[in-house]
Structures are given as C-alpha cells and as structure tokens.
Coordinates of N, CA and C in Angstrom, one line a residue:
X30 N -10.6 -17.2 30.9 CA -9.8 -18.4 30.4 C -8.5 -18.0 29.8
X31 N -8.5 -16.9 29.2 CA -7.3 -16.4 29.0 C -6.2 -16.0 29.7
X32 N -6.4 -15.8 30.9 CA -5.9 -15.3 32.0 C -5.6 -16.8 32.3
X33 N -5.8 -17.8 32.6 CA -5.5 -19.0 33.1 C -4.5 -19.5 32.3
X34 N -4.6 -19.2 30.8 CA -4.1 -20.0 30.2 C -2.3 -19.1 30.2
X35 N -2.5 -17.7 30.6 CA -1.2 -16.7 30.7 C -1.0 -17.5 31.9
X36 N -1.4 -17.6 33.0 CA -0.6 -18.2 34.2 C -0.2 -19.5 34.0
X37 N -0.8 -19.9 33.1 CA -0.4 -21.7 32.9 C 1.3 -22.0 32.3
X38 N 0.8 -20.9 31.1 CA 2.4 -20.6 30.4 C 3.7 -19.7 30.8
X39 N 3.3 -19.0 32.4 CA 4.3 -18.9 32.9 C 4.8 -19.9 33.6
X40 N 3.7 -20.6 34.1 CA 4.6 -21.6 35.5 C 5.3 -22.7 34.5
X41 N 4.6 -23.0 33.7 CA 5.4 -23.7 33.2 C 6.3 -23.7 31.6
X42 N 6.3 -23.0 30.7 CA 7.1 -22.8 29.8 C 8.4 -21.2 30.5
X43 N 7.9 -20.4 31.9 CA 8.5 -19.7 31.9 C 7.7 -18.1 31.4
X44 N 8.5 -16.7 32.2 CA 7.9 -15.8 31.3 C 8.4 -14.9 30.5
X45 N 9.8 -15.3 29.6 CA 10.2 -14.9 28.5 C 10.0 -15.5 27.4
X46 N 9.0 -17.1 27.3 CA 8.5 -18.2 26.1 C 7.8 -17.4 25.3
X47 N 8.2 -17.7 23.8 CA 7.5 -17.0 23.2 C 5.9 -17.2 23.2
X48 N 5.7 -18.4 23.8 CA 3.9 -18.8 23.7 C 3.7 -17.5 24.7
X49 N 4.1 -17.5 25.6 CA 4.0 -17.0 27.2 C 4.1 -15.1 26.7
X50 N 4.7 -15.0 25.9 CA 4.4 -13.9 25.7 C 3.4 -13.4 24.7
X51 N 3.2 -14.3 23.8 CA 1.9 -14.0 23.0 C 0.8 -13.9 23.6
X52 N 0.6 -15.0 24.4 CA -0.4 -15.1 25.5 C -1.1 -13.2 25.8
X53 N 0.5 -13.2 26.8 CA 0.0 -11.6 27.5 C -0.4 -10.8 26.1
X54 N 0.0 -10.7 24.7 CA -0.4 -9.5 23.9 C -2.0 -10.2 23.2
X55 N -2.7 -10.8 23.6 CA -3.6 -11.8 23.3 C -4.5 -10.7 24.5
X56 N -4.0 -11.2 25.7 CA -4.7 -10.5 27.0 C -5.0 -9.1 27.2
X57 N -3.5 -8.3 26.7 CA -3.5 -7.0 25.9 C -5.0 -6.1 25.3
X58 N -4.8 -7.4 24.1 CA -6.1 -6.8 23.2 C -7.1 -6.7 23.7
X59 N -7.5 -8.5 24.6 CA -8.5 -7.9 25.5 C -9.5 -7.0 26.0
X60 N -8.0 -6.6 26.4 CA -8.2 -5.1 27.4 C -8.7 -4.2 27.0
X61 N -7.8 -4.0 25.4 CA -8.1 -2.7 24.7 C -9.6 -3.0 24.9
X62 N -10.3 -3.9 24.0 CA -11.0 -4.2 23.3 C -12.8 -3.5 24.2
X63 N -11.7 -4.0 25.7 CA -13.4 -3.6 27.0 C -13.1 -2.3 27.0
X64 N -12.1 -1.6 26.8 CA -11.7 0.2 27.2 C -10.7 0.5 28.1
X65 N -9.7 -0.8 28.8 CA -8.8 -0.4 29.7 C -8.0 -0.4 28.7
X66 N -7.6 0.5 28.3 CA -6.5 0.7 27.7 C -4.9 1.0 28.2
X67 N -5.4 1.7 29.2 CA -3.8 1.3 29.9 C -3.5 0.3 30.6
X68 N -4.5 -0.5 30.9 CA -3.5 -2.0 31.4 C -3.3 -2.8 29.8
X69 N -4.1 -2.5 28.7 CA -3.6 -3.2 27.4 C -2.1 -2.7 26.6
X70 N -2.1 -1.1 27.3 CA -0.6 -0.7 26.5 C 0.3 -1.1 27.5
X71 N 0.3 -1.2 28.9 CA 1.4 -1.9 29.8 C 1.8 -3.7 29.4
X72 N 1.0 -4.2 29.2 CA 1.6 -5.4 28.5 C 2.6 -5.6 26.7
X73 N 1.4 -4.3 26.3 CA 2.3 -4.5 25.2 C 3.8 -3.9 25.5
X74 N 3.8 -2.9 26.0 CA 4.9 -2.7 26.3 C 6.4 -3.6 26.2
X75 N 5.9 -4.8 27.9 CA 6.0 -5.5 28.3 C 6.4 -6.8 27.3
X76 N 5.5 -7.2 26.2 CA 5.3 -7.9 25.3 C 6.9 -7.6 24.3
X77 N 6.3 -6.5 23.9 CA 7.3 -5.9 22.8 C 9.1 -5.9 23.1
X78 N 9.2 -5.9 24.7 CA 10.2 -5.8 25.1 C 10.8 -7.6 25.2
X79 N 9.3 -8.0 25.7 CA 10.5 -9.4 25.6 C 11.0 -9.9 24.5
X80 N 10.0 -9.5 23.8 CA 10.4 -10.2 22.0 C 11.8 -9.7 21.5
X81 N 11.9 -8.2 21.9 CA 13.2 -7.4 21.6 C 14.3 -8.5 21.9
X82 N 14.1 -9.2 23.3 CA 15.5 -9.7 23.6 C 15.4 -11.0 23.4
X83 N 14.6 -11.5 22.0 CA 14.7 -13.0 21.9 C 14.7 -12.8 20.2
X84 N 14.4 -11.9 19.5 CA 14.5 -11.2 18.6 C 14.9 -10.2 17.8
X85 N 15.8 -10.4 16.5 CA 15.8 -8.2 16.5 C 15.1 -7.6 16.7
X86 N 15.5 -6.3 16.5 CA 14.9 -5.1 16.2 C 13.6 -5.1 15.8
X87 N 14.2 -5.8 14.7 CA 13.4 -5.9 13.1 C 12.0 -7.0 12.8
X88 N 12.5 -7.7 14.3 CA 11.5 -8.4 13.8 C 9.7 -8.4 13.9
X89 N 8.9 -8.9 12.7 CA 7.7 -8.5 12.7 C 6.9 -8.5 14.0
X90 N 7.4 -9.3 15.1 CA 6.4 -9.4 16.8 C 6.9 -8.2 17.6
X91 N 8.0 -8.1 17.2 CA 8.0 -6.3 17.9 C 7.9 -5.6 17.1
X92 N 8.1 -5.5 16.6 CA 6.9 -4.1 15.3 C 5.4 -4.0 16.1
X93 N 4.6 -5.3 15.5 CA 3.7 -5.4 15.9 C 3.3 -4.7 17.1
X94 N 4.1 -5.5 18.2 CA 3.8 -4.9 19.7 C 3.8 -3.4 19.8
X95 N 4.9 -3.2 19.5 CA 5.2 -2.1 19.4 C 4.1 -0.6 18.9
X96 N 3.7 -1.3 17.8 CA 2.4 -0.6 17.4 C 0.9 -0.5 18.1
X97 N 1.3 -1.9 18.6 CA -0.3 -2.0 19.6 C 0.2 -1.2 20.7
X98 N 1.0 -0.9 21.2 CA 1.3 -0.2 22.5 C 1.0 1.1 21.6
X99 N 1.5 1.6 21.0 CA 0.8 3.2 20.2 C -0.6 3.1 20.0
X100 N -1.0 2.1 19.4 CA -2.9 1.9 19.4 C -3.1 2.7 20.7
X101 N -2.5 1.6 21.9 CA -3.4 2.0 23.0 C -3.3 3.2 23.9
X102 N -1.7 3.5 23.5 CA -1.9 5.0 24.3 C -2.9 5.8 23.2
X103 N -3.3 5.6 22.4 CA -4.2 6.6 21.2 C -5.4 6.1 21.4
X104 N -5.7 5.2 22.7 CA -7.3 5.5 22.8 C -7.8 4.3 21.9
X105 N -7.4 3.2 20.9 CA -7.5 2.8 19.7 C -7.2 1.2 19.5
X106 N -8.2 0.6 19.8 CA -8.1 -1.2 19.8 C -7.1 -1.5 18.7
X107 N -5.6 -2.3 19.1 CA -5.0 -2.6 17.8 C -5.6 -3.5 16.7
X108 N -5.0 -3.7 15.9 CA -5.5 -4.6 14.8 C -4.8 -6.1 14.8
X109 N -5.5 -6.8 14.8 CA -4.6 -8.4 15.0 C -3.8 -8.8 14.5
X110 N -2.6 -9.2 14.5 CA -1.5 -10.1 14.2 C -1.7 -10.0 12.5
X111 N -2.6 -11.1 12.3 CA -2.8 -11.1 11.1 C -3.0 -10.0 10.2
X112 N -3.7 -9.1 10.4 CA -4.2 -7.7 9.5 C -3.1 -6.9 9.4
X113 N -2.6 -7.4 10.6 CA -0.7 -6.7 10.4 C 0.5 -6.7 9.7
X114 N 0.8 -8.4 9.2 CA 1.1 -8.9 8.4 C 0.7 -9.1 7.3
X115 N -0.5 -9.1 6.9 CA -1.1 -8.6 5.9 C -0.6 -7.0 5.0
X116 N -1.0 -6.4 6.0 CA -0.5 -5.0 5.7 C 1.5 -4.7 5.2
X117 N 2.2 -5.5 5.9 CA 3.5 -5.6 6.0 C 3.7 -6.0 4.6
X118 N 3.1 -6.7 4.1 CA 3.2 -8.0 2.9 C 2.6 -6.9 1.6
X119 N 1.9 -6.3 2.2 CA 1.1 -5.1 0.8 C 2.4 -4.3 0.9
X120 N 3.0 -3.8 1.8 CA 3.9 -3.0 1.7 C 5.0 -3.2 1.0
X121 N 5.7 -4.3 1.5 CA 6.8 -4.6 0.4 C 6.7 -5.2 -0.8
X122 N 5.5 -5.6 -1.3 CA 5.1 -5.8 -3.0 C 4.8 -4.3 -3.5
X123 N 4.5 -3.1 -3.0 CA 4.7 -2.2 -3.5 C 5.6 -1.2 -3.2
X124 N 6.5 -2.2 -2.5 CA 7.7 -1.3 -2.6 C 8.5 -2.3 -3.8
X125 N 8.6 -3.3 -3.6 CA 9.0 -4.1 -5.0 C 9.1 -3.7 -6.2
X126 N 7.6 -3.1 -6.4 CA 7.3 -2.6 -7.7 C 7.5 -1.5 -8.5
X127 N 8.2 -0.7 -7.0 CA 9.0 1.1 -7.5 C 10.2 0.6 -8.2
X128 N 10.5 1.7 -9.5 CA 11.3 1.7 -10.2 C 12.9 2.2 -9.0
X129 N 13.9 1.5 -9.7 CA 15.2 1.7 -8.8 C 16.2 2.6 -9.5
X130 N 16.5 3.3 -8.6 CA 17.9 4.2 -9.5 C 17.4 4.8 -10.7
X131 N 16.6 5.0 -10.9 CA 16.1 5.9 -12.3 C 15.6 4.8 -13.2
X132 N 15.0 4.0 -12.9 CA 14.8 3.3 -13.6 C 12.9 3.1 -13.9
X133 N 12.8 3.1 -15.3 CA 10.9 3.4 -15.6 C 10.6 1.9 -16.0

C-alpha cells in the first residue's frame, strides 16, 4: 500500500513534493525494518537530497535523512521522525541550560 501510495504522489503532486518525498523515507524504513537495508539507505539518500534542495542544510528533514541513511549503511533500523525530534528538542534545552562565557 505504501508503494501505491509513493506512485500516486509522484504522478501526481510530482517527485520533488515534499509529501512525495516523505512517502519514499516512509518506504525507506520499510525496508530497513525487513533487512534490506541497502535499498532503505538508497532512498534515504535520495530523500535527504531532495529535501537539501527545497530546504537548508539545516533543516530538521535532512538531518533526519541524513541519519537514517547512516542507520542503514550500519546495519541498524532508523528511529522515526518523531523520536528524532524529540531527541533534537532534549538537545537544545540542555544546551540552553549550559552556563555562557563563564558564567555559573
């Protein structure tokens, strides 16, 4: 069904949409998830790249990708969107909370 629904959102939203690319990192996990891991890190790839050119660098859906594509060359089902962001969000409240410039 997933696969249907990636072909649905290319023919028609296109295959740089950002639905259309979540789709494929959706499909990705999938993959990881049965043990193909290299057709899961070829989309992320794929994924991470288009987001690059519809977003910075910086932004959290290529991070993400970007990490799931290291998951999967490492053998290692990524963690979902969510647990990601979650994680991101613990990060910068404790980075918030470090003292600055010498400061206790």
């Amino acid at each position: 069904l997933l696969q249907e629904s990636r072909d649905g959102c290319q023919r028609v939203l296109g295959h740089e949409h950002p639905d259309t690319l979540q789709t494929l990192g959706m499909v990705g996990r999938v993959h990881c998830k049965k043990g193909d891991f290299d057709a899961g890190g070829l989309l992320f790839e794929k994924v991470s790249v288009g987001f690059s050119g519809l977003y910075s660098e910086a932004h959290v859906l290529v991070s993400y990708y970007r990490r799931c594509a290291k998951c999967a060359a490492q053998r290692v089902v990524p963690q979902s969107l969510k647990e990601f962001r979650a994680e991101q969000e613990t990060m910068y409240e404790r980075r918030a909370k470090r003292p600055r410039n010498g400061q206790r």
